PDB file of C-alpha atoms in Angstrom:
ATOM      1  CA  SER U   1       0.207  -0.021   0.020  1.00 51.00           C
ATOM      2  CA  SER U   2       1.063   3.769  -0.310  1.00 49.00           C
ATOM      3  CA  ARG U   3       1.344   4.058   3.374  1.00 49.00           C
ATOM      4  CA  ARG U   4       3.568   0.862   3.904  1.00 51.00           C
ATOM      5  CA  SER U   5       5.670   2.383   1.108  1.00 53.00           C
ATOM      6  CA  VAL U   6       6.066   5.595   2.999  1.00 50.00           C
ATOM      7  CA  LEU U   7       7.167   3.770   6.160  1.00 53.00           C
ATOM      8  CA  ARG U   8       9.471   1.785   4.324  1.00 51.00           C
ATOM      9  CA  GLU U   9      10.975   4.984   2.618  1.00 55.00           C
ATOM     10  CA  VAL U  10      11.427   6.791   5.812  1.00 53.00           C
ATOM     11  CA  THR U  11      13.092   3.588   7.376  1.00 51.00           C
ATOM     12  CA  ALA U  12      15.301   3.281   4.377  1.00 49.00           C
ATOM     13  CA  ARG U  13      16.432   6.913   4.493  1.00 50.00           C
ATOM     14  CA  ALA U  14      17.119   6.956   8.169  1.00 49.00           C
ATOM     15  CA  PHE U  15      19.257   3.761   7.800  1.00 44.00           C
ATOM     16  CA  ARG U  16      21.182   5.261   4.744  1.00 43.00           C
ATOM     17  CA  ARG U  17      21.879   8.413   6.928  1.00 43.00           C
ATOM     18  CA  SER U  18      23.066   6.386   9.998  1.00 41.00           C
ATOM     19  CA  ARG U  19      25.396   4.484   7.898  1.00 38.00           C
ATOM     20  CA  LEU U  20      26.340   6.705   5.049  1.00 34.00           C
ATOM     21  CA  GLY U  21      25.728  10.539   6.398  1.00 36.00           C
ATOM     22  CA  PRO U  22      23.012  12.799   5.020  1.00 35.00           C
ATOM     23  CA  ALA U  23      20.897  11.226   2.420  1.00 33.00           C
ATOM     24  CA  SER U  24      19.064  13.067  -0.355  1.00 31.00           C
ATOM     25  CA  PRO U  25      15.613  14.407   0.491  1.00 31.00           C
ATOM     26  CA  LEU U  26      12.620  12.182   0.557  1.00 31.00           C
ATOM     27  CA  ARG U  27      10.180  12.605  -2.394  1.00 31.00           C
ATOM     28  CA  CYS U  28       7.448  14.771  -0.718  1.00 32.00           C
ATOM     29  CA  ARG U  29       4.251  15.723  -2.279  1.00 33.00           C
ATOM     30  CA  ARG U  30       3.663  19.499  -2.228  1.00 31.00           C
ATOM     31  CA  ARG U  31       0.230  20.729  -1.448  1.00 33.00           C
ATOM     32  CA  ALA U  32      -0.775  24.482  -1.646  1.00 32.00           C
ATOM     33  CA  SER U  33      -3.025  26.146   0.993  1.00 34.00           C
ATOM     34  CA  SER U  34      -4.524  29.777   1.110  1.00 33.00           C
ATOM     35  CA  ARG U  35      -1.533  31.108   3.247  1.00 36.00           C
ATOM     36  CA  ARG U  36       1.252  28.677   3.214  1.00 37.00           C
ATOM     37  CA  SER U  37       2.482  25.472   1.410  1.00 40.00           C
ATOM     38  CA  ALA U  38       4.069  22.464   3.007  1.00 45.00           C
ATOM     39  CA  TYR U  39       5.987  19.477   1.970  1.00 49.00           C
ATOM     40  CA  MET U  40       4.349  16.237   3.262  1.00 46.00           C
ATOM     41  CA  LEU U  41       4.062  12.592   3.083  1.00 56.00           C
ATOM     42  CA  GLU U  42       1.205  10.203   3.154  1.00 59.00           C
ATOM     43  CA  ARG U  43      -0.464   9.965   6.579  1.00 79.00           C
ATOM     44  CA  VAL U  44       0.884   7.578   9.097  1.00 88.00           C
ATOM     45  CA  GLN U  45      -1.780   6.378  11.563  1.00 93.00           C
ATOM     46  CA  THR U  46       0.420   6.079  14.697  1.00 96.00           C
ATOM     47  CA  ALA U  47       3.833   7.568  15.554  1.00 97.00           C
ATOM     48  CA  VAL U  48       5.840   6.408  18.383  1.00 98.00           C
ATOM     49  CA  VAL U  49       8.759   8.703  19.224  1.00 98.00           C
ATOM     50  CA  GLY U  50      11.542   6.998  21.171  1.00 98.00           C
ATOM     51  CA  GLY U  51      12.811   3.376  20.774  1.00 98.00           C
ATOM     52  CA  GLY U  52      13.739   2.615  24.404  1.00 97.00           C
ATOM     53  CA  VAL U  53      11.999  -0.092  26.415  1.00 97.00           C
ATOM     54  CA  VAL U  54       8.776   2.105  26.844  1.00 97.00           C
ATOM     55  CA  GLY U  55       8.666   2.949  23.059  1.00 98.00           C
ATOM     56  CA  LEU U  56       9.062  -0.624  22.104  1.00 98.00           C
ATOM     57  CA  ALA U  57       6.543  -1.969  24.548  1.00 98.00           C
ATOM     58  CA  VAL U  58       4.035   0.654  23.378  1.00 98.00           C
ATOM     59  CA  ALA U  59       4.769  -0.016  19.679  1.00 98.00           C
ATOM     60  CA  ARG U  60       4.145  -3.688  20.403  1.00 98.00           C
ATOM     61  CA  ALA U  61       0.870  -3.165  22.111  1.00 98.00           C
ATOM     62  CA  LEU U  62      -0.550  -0.699  19.357  1.00 98.00           C
ATOM     63  CA  SER U  63       0.746  -2.851  16.440  1.00 98.00           C
ATOM     64  CA  ARG U  64      -1.006  -5.862  18.377  1.00 98.00           C
ATOM     65  CA  SER U  65      -4.066  -3.882  18.451  1.00 97.00           C
ATOM     66  CA  GLY U  66      -4.211  -3.448  14.621  1.00 97.00           C
ATOM     67  CA  ARG U  67      -2.713  -0.013  14.247  1.00 96.00           C
ATOM     68  CA  GLU U  68      -0.360   1.077  11.676  1.00 96.00           C
ATOM     69  CA  VAL U  69       2.828   1.980  13.705  1.00 97.00           C
ATOM     70  CA  LEU U  70       5.996   3.703  12.787  1.00 97.00           C
ATOM     71  CA  LEU U  71       8.541   3.733  15.660  1.00 97.00           C
ATOM     72  CA  LEU U  72      10.962   6.647  15.380  1.00 97.00           C
ATOM     73  CA  GLU U  73      14.317   6.477  17.123  1.00 97.00           C
ATOM     74  CA  SER U  74      17.132   9.322  17.065  1.00 95.00           C
ATOM     75  CA  GLU U  75      19.909   6.733  17.666  1.00 96.00           C
ATOM     76  CA  SER U  76      21.496   4.226  15.346  1.00 95.00           C
ATOM     77  CA  LEU U  77      20.037   1.276  17.637  1.00 95.00           C
ATOM     78  CA  THR U  78      17.265   1.035  20.028  1.00 96.00           C
ATOM     79  CA  GLY U  79      17.616   1.214  23.797  1.00 95.00           C
ATOM     80  CA  SER U  80      20.922   2.982  23.904  1.00 93.00           C
ATOM     81  CA  GLY U  81      19.789   5.424  26.491  1.00 91.00           C
ATOM     82  CA  THR U  82      18.129   4.964  30.011  1.00 90.00           C
ATOM     83  CA  SER U  83      17.020   1.738  29.060  1.00 94.00           C
ATOM     84  CA  SER U  84      20.331   0.149  28.851  1.00 89.00           C
ATOM     85  CA  ARG U  85      21.783   2.215  31.768  1.00 88.00           C
ATOM     86  CA  ASN U  86      20.161   0.883  34.904  1.00 87.00           C
ATOM     87  CA  SER U  87      20.209  -2.101  37.399  1.00 89.00           C
ATOM     88  CA  GLU U  88      17.655  -4.110  35.574  1.00 93.00           C
ATOM     89  CA  VAL U  89      15.722  -4.823  38.674  1.00 95.00           C
ATOM     90  CA  VAL U  90      12.080  -5.652  38.388  1.00 96.00           C
ATOM     91  CA  HIS U  91      10.446  -3.835  41.213  1.00 96.00           C
ATOM     92  CA  ALA U  92       7.713  -5.401  43.302  1.00 96.00           C
ATOM     93  CA  GLY U  93       5.753  -2.179  44.177  1.00 94.00           C
ATOM     94  CA  ILE U  94       6.252  -1.612  47.679  1.00 94.00           C
ATOM     95  CA  TYR U  95       7.144   1.972  47.943  1.00 91.00           C
ATOM     96  CA  TYR U  96       4.496   3.773  46.054  1.00 90.00           C
ATOM     97  CA  THR U  97       1.152   5.347  47.562  1.00 92.00           C
ATOM     98  CA  ALA U  98      -1.608   3.003  47.602  1.00 92.00           C
ATOM     99  CA  GLY U  99      -3.981   3.579  44.649  1.00 92.00           C
ATOM    100  CA  SER U 100      -1.514   5.793  42.747  1.00 96.00           C
ATOM    101  CA  LEU U 101      -0.692   5.256  39.295  1.00 96.00           C
ATOM    102  CA  LYS U 102       2.831   4.300  40.115  1.00 94.00           C
ATOM    103  CA  ALA U 103       1.547   1.628  42.520  1.00 96.00           C
ATOM    104  CA  ARG U 104      -0.894   0.018  40.046  1.00 96.00           C
ATOM    105  CA  ALA U 105       1.512   0.289  37.052  1.00 96.00           C
ATOM    106  CA  CYS U 106       4.480  -1.349  39.025  1.00 96.00           C
ATOM    107  CA  VAL U 107       2.471  -4.212  40.513  1.00 97.00           C
ATOM    108  CA  GLU U 108       0.573  -4.972  37.506  1.00 96.00           C
ATOM    109  CA  GLY U 109       3.619  -4.300  35.211  1.00 96.00           C
ATOM    110  CA  ARG U 110       5.798  -6.785  37.166  1.00 97.00           C
ATOM    111  CA  ARG U 111       3.277  -9.434  36.847  1.00 97.00           C
ATOM    112  CA  ALA U 112       2.817  -8.793  33.048  1.00 97.00           C
ATOM    113  CA  LEU U 113       6.572  -8.558  32.572  1.00 98.00           C
ATOM    114  CA  TYR U 114       7.239 -12.004  34.191  1.00 98.00           C
ATOM    115  CA  SER U 115       4.608 -13.420  32.078  1.00 98.00           C
ATOM    116  CA  PHE U 116       6.227 -11.781  28.864  1.00 98.00           C
ATOM    117  CA  CYS U 117       9.472 -13.281  29.899  1.00 98.00           C
ATOM    118  CA  GLU U 118       8.303 -16.640  30.367  1.00 98.00           C
ATOM    119  CA  ALA U 119       6.221 -16.418  26.750  1.00 98.00           C
ATOM    120  CA  TYR U 120       9.005 -15.130  24.796  1.00 98.00           C
ATOM    121  CA  ALA U 121      12.266 -16.941  26.538  1.00 97.00           C
ATOM    122  CA  VAL U 122      13.634 -13.535  27.925  1.00 97.00           C
ATOM    123  CA  PRO U 123      16.103 -14.401  30.627  1.00 97.00           C
ATOM    124  CA  TYR U 124      15.201 -13.332  34.306  1.00 96.00           C
ATOM    125  CA  SER U 125      15.448 -14.223  37.889  1.00 95.00           C
ATOM    126  CA  ARG U 126      12.880 -13.868  40.475  1.00 95.00           C
ATOM    127  CA  CYS U 127      15.800 -13.787  43.003  1.00 93.00           C
ATOM    128  CA  GLY U 128      14.098 -11.850  45.830  1.00 95.00           C
ATOM    129  CA  LYS U 129      15.200  -8.767  47.730  1.00 95.00           C
ATOM    130  CA  LEU U 130      16.275  -8.000  51.350  1.00 97.00           C
ATOM    131  CA  LEU U 131      15.230  -4.624  52.776  1.00 97.00           C
ATOM    132  CA  VAL U 132      17.190  -3.993  55.767  1.00 97.00           C
ATOM    133  CA  ALA U 133      17.023  -1.746  59.006  1.00 96.00           C
ATOM    134  CA  THR U 134      20.508  -1.154  60.246  1.00 94.00           C
ATOM    135  CA  GLU U 135      19.472   0.571  63.657  1.00 95.00           C
ATOM    136  CA  GLU U 136      16.639   0.033  65.868  1.00 95.00           C
ATOM    137  CA  GLY U 137      15.109   3.354  64.913  1.00 94.00           C
ATOM    138  CA  GLU U 138      14.494   2.278  61.601  1.00 95.00           C
ATOM    139  CA  LEU U 139      12.229  -0.825  62.527  1.00 96.00           C
ATOM    140  CA  ALA U 140       9.039   1.220  62.572  1.00 95.00           C
ATOM    141  CA  GLN U 141       9.949   2.208  59.029  1.00 94.00           C
ATOM    142  CA  LEU U 142      10.080  -1.320  57.994  1.00 95.00           C
ATOM    143  CA  ASP U 143       6.670  -1.982  59.369  1.00 94.00           C
ATOM    144  CA  ALA U 144       5.426   1.114  57.417  1.00 94.00           C
ATOM    145  CA  VAL U 145       6.747  -0.314  54.101  1.00 94.00           C
ATOM    146  CA  ALA U 146       5.184  -3.756  54.957  1.00 95.00           C
ATOM    147  CA  GLU U 147       1.987  -2.047  55.420  1.00 95.00           C
ATOM    148  CA  LYS U 148       2.161  -0.090  52.355  1.00 94.00           C
ATOM    149  CA  ALA U 149       3.047  -3.263  50.319  1.00 96.00           C
ATOM    150  CA  ARG U 150      -0.284  -4.867  51.500  1.00 96.00           C
ATOM    151  CA  ALA U 151      -2.133  -1.836  50.625  1.00 96.00           C
ATOM    152  CA  ASN U 152      -0.830  -2.170  47.170  1.00 95.00           C
ATOM    153  CA  GLY U 153      -2.025  -5.692  46.820  1.00 95.00           C
ATOM    154  CA  LEU U 154       1.085  -7.748  47.562  1.00 96.00           C
ATOM    155  CA  SER U 155      -0.341 -10.836  49.138  1.00 93.00           C
ATOM    156  CA  GLY U 156       0.207 -14.523  49.313  1.00 92.00           C
ATOM    157  CA  SER U 157       3.274 -16.616  49.538  1.00 87.00           C
ATOM    158  CA  GLY U 158       4.842 -15.323  46.214  1.00 93.00           C
ATOM    159  CA  GLU U 159       4.331 -11.639  46.684  1.00 96.00           C
ATOM    160  CA  ALA U 160       3.665 -10.767  50.419  1.00 96.00           C
ATOM    161  CA  LEU U 161       6.642  -9.214  52.201  1.00 97.00           C
ATOM    162  CA  VAL U 162       8.067 -11.270  55.051  1.00 96.00           C
ATOM    163  CA  ARG U 163       9.243  -9.698  58.329  1.00 97.00           C
ATOM    164  CA  LEU U 164      12.609 -11.197  59.291  1.00 97.00           C
ATOM    165  CA  THR U 165      14.573 -10.896  62.647  1.00 97.00           C
ATOM    166  CA  SER U 166      18.473 -10.096  62.297  1.00 97.00           C
ATOM    167  CA  ALA U 167      19.132 -14.035  62.682  1.00 97.00           C
ATOM    168  CA  GLU U 168      16.532 -14.828  59.838  1.00 97.00           C
ATOM    169  CA  ALA U 169      18.176 -12.317  57.636  1.00 97.00           C
ATOM    170  CA  ALA U 170      21.454 -13.635  58.231  1.00 96.00           C
ATOM    171  CA  ARG U 171      20.449 -17.096  57.239  1.00 96.00           C
ATOM    172  CA  LEU U 172      19.227 -15.632  53.932  1.00 95.00           C
ATOM    173  CA  GLU U 173      22.307 -13.442  53.435  1.00 95.00           C
ATOM    174  CA  PRO U 174      25.083 -14.347  55.525  1.00 96.00           C
ATOM    175  CA  GLU U 175      27.152 -11.397  54.793  1.00 95.00           C
ATOM    176  CA  VAL U 176      24.443  -8.802  55.925  1.00 96.00           C
ATOM    177  CA  ARG U 177      24.592  -7.332  59.346  1.00 95.00           C
ATOM    178  CA  CYS U 178      21.054  -5.697  60.311  1.00 97.00           C
ATOM    179  CA  VAL U 179      18.578  -5.369  63.380  1.00 97.00           C
ATOM    180  CA  GLY U 180      15.802  -6.399  61.241  1.00 97.00           C
ATOM    181  CA  ALA U 181      14.450  -6.808  57.502  1.00 98.00           C
ATOM    182  CA  LEU U 182      11.757  -7.344  55.258  1.00 97.00           C
ATOM    183  CA  HIS U 183      12.074 -10.109  52.317  1.00 97.00           C
ATOM    184  CA  SER U 184      10.585  -9.461  48.971  1.00 97.00           C
ATOM    185  CA  PRO U 185       9.998 -12.643  46.948  1.00 96.00           C
ATOM    186  CA  SER U 186       8.567 -11.347  43.934  1.00 97.00           C
ATOM    187  CA  THR U 187      11.574  -8.683  43.224  1.00 97.00           C
ATOM    188  CA  GLY U 188      13.851  -9.746  40.403  1.00 96.00           C
ATOM    189  CA  ILE U 189      15.947  -9.187  37.583  1.00 96.00           C
ATOM    190  CA  VAL U 190      15.806  -9.031  33.968  1.00 97.00           C
ATOM    191  CA  ASP U 191      18.191  -8.921  30.767  1.00 96.00           C
ATOM    192  CA  SER U 192      17.022  -5.623  29.489  1.00 96.00           C
ATOM    193  CA  HIS U 193      18.742  -6.052  26.195  1.00 96.00           C
ATOM    194  CA  ALA U 194      17.032  -9.342  25.489  1.00 97.00           C
ATOM    195  CA  LEU U 195      13.622  -7.698  26.681  1.00 98.00           C
ATOM    196  CA  MET U 196      13.896  -5.066  24.252  1.00 98.00           C
ATOM    197  CA  THR U 197      14.847  -7.360  21.479  1.00 97.00           C
ATOM    198  CA  ALA U 198      11.739  -9.426  22.130  1.00 98.00           C
ATOM    199  CA  LEU U 199       9.585  -6.445  22.369  1.00 98.00           C
ATOM    200  CA  LEU U 200      10.878  -5.241  18.866  1.00 98.00           C
ATOM    201  CA  ALA U 201      10.565  -8.564  17.270  1.00 98.00           C
ATOM    202  CA  ASP U 202       6.982  -8.914  18.329  1.00 98.00           C
ATOM    203  CA  ALA U 203       5.904  -5.370  17.229  1.00 98.00           C
ATOM    204  CA  GLU U 204       7.565  -5.955  13.634  1.00 98.00           C
ATOM    205  CA  ARG U 205       5.811  -9.305  13.665  1.00 98.00           C
ATOM    206  CA  HIS U 206       2.448  -7.613  13.886  1.00 97.00           C
ATOM    207  CA  GLY U 207       3.598  -4.958  11.291  1.00 97.00           C
ATOM    208  CA  ALA U 208       5.296  -2.179  13.261  1.00 97.00           C
ATOM    209  CA  THR U 209       8.034  -0.439  11.412  1.00 96.00           C
ATOM    210  CA  LEU U 210      11.378   0.970  12.841  1.00 97.00           C
ATOM    211  CA  ALA U 211      13.193   3.954  11.666  1.00 95.00           C
ATOM    212  CA  LEU U 212      16.427   4.564  13.096  1.00 96.00           C
ATOM    213  CA  GLY U 213      18.626   7.747  13.099  1.00 95.00           C
ATOM    214  CA  CYS U 214      15.292   9.478  12.735  1.00 94.00           C
ATOM    215  CA  SER U 215      15.124  12.405  15.278  1.00 95.00           C
ATOM    216  CA  VAL U 216      12.004  14.149  15.819  1.00 96.00           C
ATOM    217  CA  VAL U 217      12.672  17.946  16.496  1.00 95.00           C
ATOM    218  CA  GLY U 218       9.207  19.435  16.619  1.00 95.00           C
ATOM    219  CA  GLY U 219       5.691  19.638  14.954  1.00 94.00           C
ATOM    220  CA  GLU U 220       2.266  20.813  15.176  1.00 92.00           C
ATOM    221  CA  CYS U 221      -0.738  19.193  16.755  1.00 87.00           C
ATOM    222  CA  GLY U 222      -4.650  20.159  17.432  1.00 74.00           C
ATOM    223  CA  GLY U 223      -6.331  22.461  14.978  1.00 57.00           C
ATOM    224  CA  SER U 224      -3.260  24.498  14.193  1.00 54.00           C
ATOM    225  CA  ASP U 225      -2.846  26.091  10.630  1.00 52.00           C
ATOM    226  CA  ALA U 226      -0.033  23.905  10.092  1.00 50.00           C
ATOM    227  CA  VAL U 227      -1.800  20.695  10.679  1.00 51.00           C
ATOM    228  CA  ALA U 228      -4.687  21.856   8.562  1.00 47.00           C
ATOM    229  CA  GLY U 229      -2.598  22.913   5.721  1.00 47.00           C
ATOM    230  CA  CYS U 230      -0.727  19.799   5.440  1.00 50.00           C
ATOM    231  CA  GLY U 231      -3.855  18.264   3.828  1.00 47.00           C
ATOM    232  CA  ALA U 232      -3.196  14.636   5.083  1.00 50.00           C
ATOM    233  CA  GLY U 233      -5.972  14.392   7.409  1.00 53.00           C
ATOM    234  CA  GLY U 234      -3.822  13.776  10.310  1.00 60.00           C
ATOM    235  CA  ARG U 235      -4.271  15.437  13.884  1.00 87.00           C
ATOM    236  CA  VAL U 236      -0.448  15.854  14.664  1.00 92.00           C
ATOM    237  CA  LEU U 237       2.378  16.967  12.108  1.00 92.00           C
ATOM    238  CA  LEU U 238       5.858  15.786  13.018  1.00 94.00           C
ATOM    239  CA  ARG U 239       9.168  17.274  11.601  1.00 93.00           C
ATOM    240  CA  THR U 240      12.395  15.409  11.824  1.00 93.00           C
ATOM    241  CA  ALA U 241      15.902  16.790  11.869  1.00 93.00           C
ATOM    242  CA  ASP U 242      16.253  16.248   8.007  1.00 88.00           C
ATOM    243  CA  GLY U 243      13.137  18.138   7.124  1.00 87.00           C
ATOM    244  CA  THR U 244      10.817  15.019   6.652  1.00 88.00           C
ATOM    245  CA  GLN U 245       7.157  15.933   7.800  1.00 90.00           C
ATOM    246  CA  LEU U 246       4.863  13.090   8.771  1.00 91.00           C
ATOM    247  CA  ALA U 247       1.093  13.610   9.277  1.00 91.00           C
ATOM    248  CA  CYS U 248       0.024  11.496  11.947  1.00 93.00           C
ATOM    249  CA  ASP U 249      -3.424  10.434  13.551  1.00 93.00           C
ATOM    250  CA  GLU U 250      -1.743   9.937  16.925  1.00 93.00           C
ATOM    251  CA  VAL U 251       1.673  10.436  18.591  1.00 95.00           C
ATOM    252  CA  VAL U 252       2.892   8.647  21.615  1.00 97.00           C
ATOM    253  CA  ASN U 253       5.859  10.499  23.268  1.00 96.00           C
ATOM    254  CA  CYS U 254       8.283   7.965  24.649  1.00 97.00           C
ATOM    255  CA  ALA U 255      11.292  10.144  24.335  1.00 96.00           C
ATOM    256  CA  GLY U 256      12.708   9.497  27.625  1.00 93.00           C
ATOM    257  CA  HIS U 257      15.009  12.362  28.909  1.00 92.00           C
ATOM    258  CA  GLY U 258      13.927  14.249  25.771  1.00 94.00           C
ATOM    259  CA  ALA U 259      10.219  13.877  26.328  1.00 95.00           C
ATOM    260  CA  PRO U 260       9.405  17.248  28.034  1.00 96.00           C
ATOM    261  CA  ARG U 261      11.643  18.971  25.264  1.00 95.00           C
ATOM    262  CA  LEU U 262       9.881  17.282  22.444  1.00 96.00           C
ATOM    263  CA  ALA U 263       6.227  18.063  24.242  1.00 95.00           C
ATOM    264  CA  ALA U 264       7.237  21.672  24.442  1.00 95.00           C
ATOM    265  CA  ALA U 265       8.492  21.807  20.790  1.00 95.00           C
ATOM    266  CA  LEU U 266       4.985  20.647  19.504  1.00 94.00           C
ATOM    267  CA  GLY U 267       2.991  23.890  18.539  1.00 93.00           C
ATOM    268  CA  GLY U 268      -0.514  23.603  19.868  1.00 90.00           C
ATOM    269  CA  MET U 269       0.430  21.573  22.944  1.00 89.00           C
ATOM    270  CA  PRO U 270      -1.222  23.143  25.763  1.00 90.00           C
ATOM    271  CA  ARG U 271       1.568  24.199  28.196  1.00 90.00           C
ATOM    272  CA  SER U 272      -0.064  22.479  31.205  1.00 91.00           C
ATOM    273  CA  HIS U 273       0.404  19.173  29.474  1.00 90.00           C
ATOM    274  CA  VAL U 274       4.294  19.619  29.035  1.00 93.00           C
ATOM    275  CA  PRO U 275       5.884  17.786  31.959  1.00 89.00           C
ATOM    276  CA  ALA U 276       8.722  19.201  33.873  1.00 91.00           C
ATOM    277  CA  ALA U 277      11.979  17.559  33.601  1.00 91.00           C
ATOM    278  CA  HIS U 278      13.558  16.199  36.952  1.00 88.00           C
ATOM    279  CA  PHE U 279      16.882  14.572  36.667  1.00 85.00           C
ATOM    280  CA  ALA U 280      18.514  12.150  38.987  1.00 81.00           C
ATOM    281  CA  LYS U 281      22.110  10.708  38.688  1.00 81.00           C
ATOM    282  CA  GLY U 282      22.805   7.101  39.534  1.00 82.00           C
ATOM    283  CA  THR U 283      26.605   5.690  39.840  1.00 85.00           C
ATOM    284  CA  TYR U 284      27.162   2.078  39.328  1.00 85.00           C
ATOM    285  CA  PHE U 285      30.076   0.049  40.201  1.00 87.00           C
ATOM    286  CA  ALA U 286      30.919  -3.602  39.107  1.00 87.00           C
ATOM    287  CA  LEU U 287      32.560  -6.273  41.455  1.00 87.00           C
ATOM    288  CA  SER U 288      35.016  -8.129  39.606  1.00 87.00           C
ATOM    289  CA  GLY U 289      37.634 -10.909  40.250  1.00 87.00           C
ATOM    290  CA  ARG U 290      35.394 -12.484  43.014  1.00 87.00           C
ATOM    291  CA  PRO U 291      31.984 -13.955  43.308  1.00 87.00           C
ATOM    292  CA  SER U 292      29.318 -11.783  44.715  1.00 88.00           C
ATOM    293  CA  PRO U 293      29.046 -12.014  48.533  1.00 92.00           C
ATOM    294  CA  PHE U 294      25.162 -11.879  48.205  1.00 92.00           C
ATOM    295  CA  ARG U 295      22.800 -14.311  47.120  1.00 90.00           C
ATOM    296  CA  GLY U 296      20.047 -11.900  46.000  1.00 90.00           C
ATOM    297  CA  LEU U 297      19.415  -8.075  45.987  1.00 95.00           C
ATOM    298  CA  VAL U 298      20.143  -6.175  49.245  1.00 96.00           C
ATOM    299  CA  TYR U 299      18.613  -2.618  49.740  1.00 95.00           C
ATOM    300  CA  PRO U 300      18.667  -0.163  52.712  1.00 94.00           C
ATOM    301  CA  LEU U 301      15.397   1.694  53.523  1.00 92.00           C
ATOM    302  CA  PRO U 302      14.631   4.245  50.888  1.00 87.00           C
ATOM    303  CA  GLN U 303      16.166   7.458  51.313  1.00 80.00           C
ATOM    304  CA  GLN U 304      14.447  10.995  50.529  1.00 76.00           C
ATOM    305  CA  ALA U 305      16.145  11.360  47.174  1.00 71.00           C
ATOM    306  CA  GLY U 306      16.291   7.622  46.140  1.00 78.00           C
ATOM    307  CA  LEU U 307      16.710   3.921  47.308  1.00 82.00           C
ATOM    308  CA  GLY U 308      20.130   4.348  48.823  1.00 83.00           C
ATOM    309  CA  VAL U 309      23.296   2.409  48.135  1.00 87.00           C
ATOM    310  CA  HIS U 310      22.326  -1.217  47.098  1.00 89.00           C
ATOM    311  CA  ALA U 311      23.547  -4.451  45.694  1.00 90.00           C
ATOM    312  CA  THR U 312      22.071  -5.933  42.796  1.00 89.00           C
ATOM    313  CA  GLU U 313      22.969  -9.145  40.680  1.00 86.00           C
ATOM    314  CA  SER U 314      22.936  -9.576  36.892  1.00 83.00           C
ATOM    315  CA  VAL U 315      21.180 -12.292  35.010  1.00 80.00           C
ATOM    316  CA  ILE U 316      24.037 -12.462  32.716  1.00 66.00           C
ATOM    317  CA  GLU U 317      27.406 -13.444  34.372  1.00 56.00           C
TER     318      GLU U 317
END
């Protein structure tokens, strides 16, 4: 179809640019309007901006629902940002406020992620996590975390947090010294690269198209003149760094750290819908030359600005 040809041409152009440098401009059809003219392509139903794990999961879900999906990634490969720079921990959902979107997404997402890993042979380990109190004054905080986990729906032998004495914690983790602990049996780790490979493969199996080296720099949405003048029937007009313009029925912004900047660059986007950027830095150290002293994940009680200094494992040794 003509739309599929457009998707193939955008992908081919981005591929040539990432491998060979700037390519010749796409062949765009020019359409005149009363006040301006615009270069355009055939309409794309759904564009997903950002090829990290969130964008890949969104592209997969939308393509499986029957939508025509174009996944736009600015880098030369998927998942090269935050998605491949993290501890790969599958969190249980014990810290967030009960009933909040974060709590629901974490608990339901963990269950769905383990199911996906089983179905698509993605390496993972439900290794569990030990949350420790190192002084008597922290024991009340342990109880508060356990109550929050119960409120978030963690129950039963596979999910409920287990309160441990210092001796019981030492039997689980002999190298840990604490005055009390909680054991989270449903916390785990996953091979993030294998996960992203599986998400992309399934998205493409259902018709999604990936365009690498395709950086979205702005656009127009809603009833702006630029969208009305493009004449393709789309509700959002996207512009890429090389001048390509795509008229889309819908756009999902999964651009990671760049998501607030992209939202601000879309003309017609209400300012109240542009999220503020909040950055946090993680520092990672790898233990080499000897086996890990721990059997699973070991965390302190959460700090005001994060989860504190903690020890994690890797699926890939």
